[in-house]
Amino acid sequence: MRFRHRDGSTVHLGYSATVHPAAELDELVAGLDACAGAVRKALGVPVLGVGLWFPHRLADRLANSPSALSKLRRALHRNRLEVVTLNGTPHAQFADKVVGTKLYCPDWTDPERLRYTLDLIDVLAELLPADAPYGSISTVPLGWRVPWSRDRNRAAREAIDRVEQHLARTETRTGRTIRIAVETEPGCVLEMIGQAAAWLDRYASPYGGGSRIGLGLDTCHLAVQFEEPAESFELLWRAGVDVVKAQLSLAPTLVDPSDASGRYALGQLGRPKYLRQVREWGGPGVDDVAQANELSGHAAWRMHAHLAAHAAPPDPLSATTGVLDECLTRLVGGGHPLTHHLESEVYVWPRAPRTQQALAKRIAKELAWLRDRLTALGLDQV
């Protein structure tokens, strides 16, 4: 969906297609036909944004095969979908029963991460609508926090610098501006906004709003860390770091960790295959909810599980709607938007959808909830 901001610029709202992942091109096209197209029809909008994800083999194929890219472009066209952003965080699909920290591999010290990202840049430059001010690609917060060292940090810096150079060449070659959105995430090298602001400040634009490398603000990750939006945005402003893209969802909260039913409800959210990091207010955290007994339980817990905003979590859990609302207000409620890319990234639904049609209905409800929030902030849907 597109919205006109009061300053006349366009703000794009879409959803992350990682909820219907595809390893091969035919599978990706089928997901667009069965789910993304149905979401657009349910919302009744002329065009819908979808944030695509390609595993590395498919990214390589699309970057090097005009016929493959043409097939994807046709699927987008017939479903009236547009692509302004890609999710470049997962590198591949995982058949493993437990993925854990492998989700963040290869990290930015591995040349494979660089090759994958360069492919994504080339693909997005071809898919980006002609009137979009820029395209964005989200990526891992450098890597998992261990092992990490000065040497690994130097290697990551060199790789990101090479990405910045490729972005500049791409803009010269195609006339399309692509930007990288480095996320923060619990347990990673960059898990707090302050850490990301310090690492990314060298890429800041002297005039603001024009850096090719900036932050991918994830409202779930921000909330899990108990970071205050006001302080977080202040840190970014002081460092001159742009918010390239914002990913929107809620984090579940257990106000009273001594409540056994609450602990059980928390443990039922998300998939044990992936890490479900838990943080305790004012205290430490653990890398998965299965380790939550190591926490003191004297203060509220929040867990890394991307919840929908339009539906309440199971009792006695609550969710971080206030954090999402404040972030949206700061991102697009002012005189100028701090980002032009908003993406719903929900993985945990009240009831697990069993079909693509059921999933499409849930995604449409979530986007409708976000649409209402944006219009309440003064944006006009176009």
PDB file of N, CA, C and O in Angstrom, residues 17 64 80 134 193 215 223 258 280 290 372:
ATOM      1  N   ALA A  17       7.372 -11.467   2.926  1.00  0.00           N
ATOM      2  CA  ALA A  17       6.989 -12.761   2.368  1.00  0.00           C
ATOM      3  C   ALA A  17       7.760 -13.913   2.984  1.00  0.00           C
ATOM      4  O   ALA A  17       7.610 -15.062   2.536  1.00  0.00           O
ATOM      5  N   ASN A  64      21.375 -13.478 -12.394  1.00  0.00           N
ATOM      6  CA  ASN A  64      22.152 -13.851 -13.577  1.00  0.00           C
ATOM      7  C   ASN A  64      21.332 -14.453 -14.703  1.00  0.00           C
ATOM      8  O   ASN A  64      21.893 -14.832 -15.738  1.00  0.00           O
ATOM      9  N   ARG A  80      -0.568  -7.489  -9.238  1.00  0.00           N
ATOM     10  CA  ARG A  80      -0.510  -6.061  -8.884  1.00  0.00           C
ATOM     11  C   ARG A  80       0.237  -5.862  -7.569  1.00  0.00           C
ATOM     12  O   ARG A  80      -0.247  -5.275  -6.620  1.00  0.00           O
ATOM     13  N   TYR A 134      13.740   4.971  -3.311  1.00  0.00           N
ATOM     14  CA  TYR A 134      14.872   4.065  -3.101  1.00  0.00           C
ATOM     15  C   TYR A 134      14.350   2.666  -2.798  1.00  0.00           C
ATOM     16  O   TYR A 134      13.163   2.474  -2.504  1.00  0.00           O
ATOM     17  N   ILE A 193      20.246  -0.334  20.045  1.00  0.00           N
ATOM     18  CA  ILE A 193      20.286   0.785  19.114  1.00  0.00           C
ATOM     19  C   ILE A 193      21.576   1.591  19.281  1.00  0.00           C
ATOM     20  O   ILE A 193      22.185   2.017  18.291  1.00  0.00           O
ATOM     21  N   LEU A 215      20.090   1.973   9.395  1.00  0.00           N
ATOM     22  CA  LEU A 215      19.486   1.047  10.350  1.00  0.00           C
ATOM     23  C   LEU A 215      18.209   0.431   9.809  1.00  0.00           C
ATOM     24  O   LEU A 215      17.412   1.102   9.148  1.00  0.00           O
ATOM     25  N   ALA A 223      11.606  -3.730  21.380  1.00  0.00           N
ATOM     26  CA  ALA A 223      10.807  -3.958  22.582  1.00  0.00           C
ATOM     27  C   ALA A 223      11.386  -5.062  23.457  1.00  0.00           C
ATOM     28  O   ALA A 223      11.393  -4.959  24.690  1.00  0.00           O
ATOM     29  N   SER A 258       6.421 -15.177  37.831  1.00  0.00           N
ATOM     30  CA  SER A 258       6.113 -16.229  38.802  1.00  0.00           C
ATOM     31  C   SER A 258       4.826 -16.969  38.437  1.00  0.00           C
ATOM     32  O   SER A 258       4.518 -18.009  39.040  1.00  0.00           O
ATOM     33  N   GLU A 280      14.914  -9.876  30.594  1.00  0.00           N
ATOM     34  CA  GLU A 280      14.243  -9.501  31.843  1.00  0.00           C
ATOM     35  C   GLU A 280      14.484  -8.015  32.079  1.00  0.00           C
ATOM     36  O   GLU A 280      15.617  -7.539  31.960  1.00  0.00           O
ATOM     37  N   ALA A 290      13.621 -21.715  26.630  1.00  0.00           N
ATOM     38  CA  ALA A 290      13.853 -22.967  27.352  1.00  0.00           C
ATOM     39  C   ALA A 290      14.820 -22.777  28.515  1.00  0.00           C
ATOM     40  O   ALA A 290      14.856 -23.600  29.433  1.00  0.00           O
ATOM     41  N   ASP A 372      -4.990   1.731   9.473  1.00  0.00           N
ATOM     42  CA  ASP A 372      -5.758   2.628  10.341  1.00  0.00           C
ATOM     43  C   ASP A 372      -4.836   3.501  11.186  1.00  0.00           C
ATOM     44  O   ASP A 372      -5.120   4.686  11.415  1.00  0.00           O
TER      45      ASP A 372
END
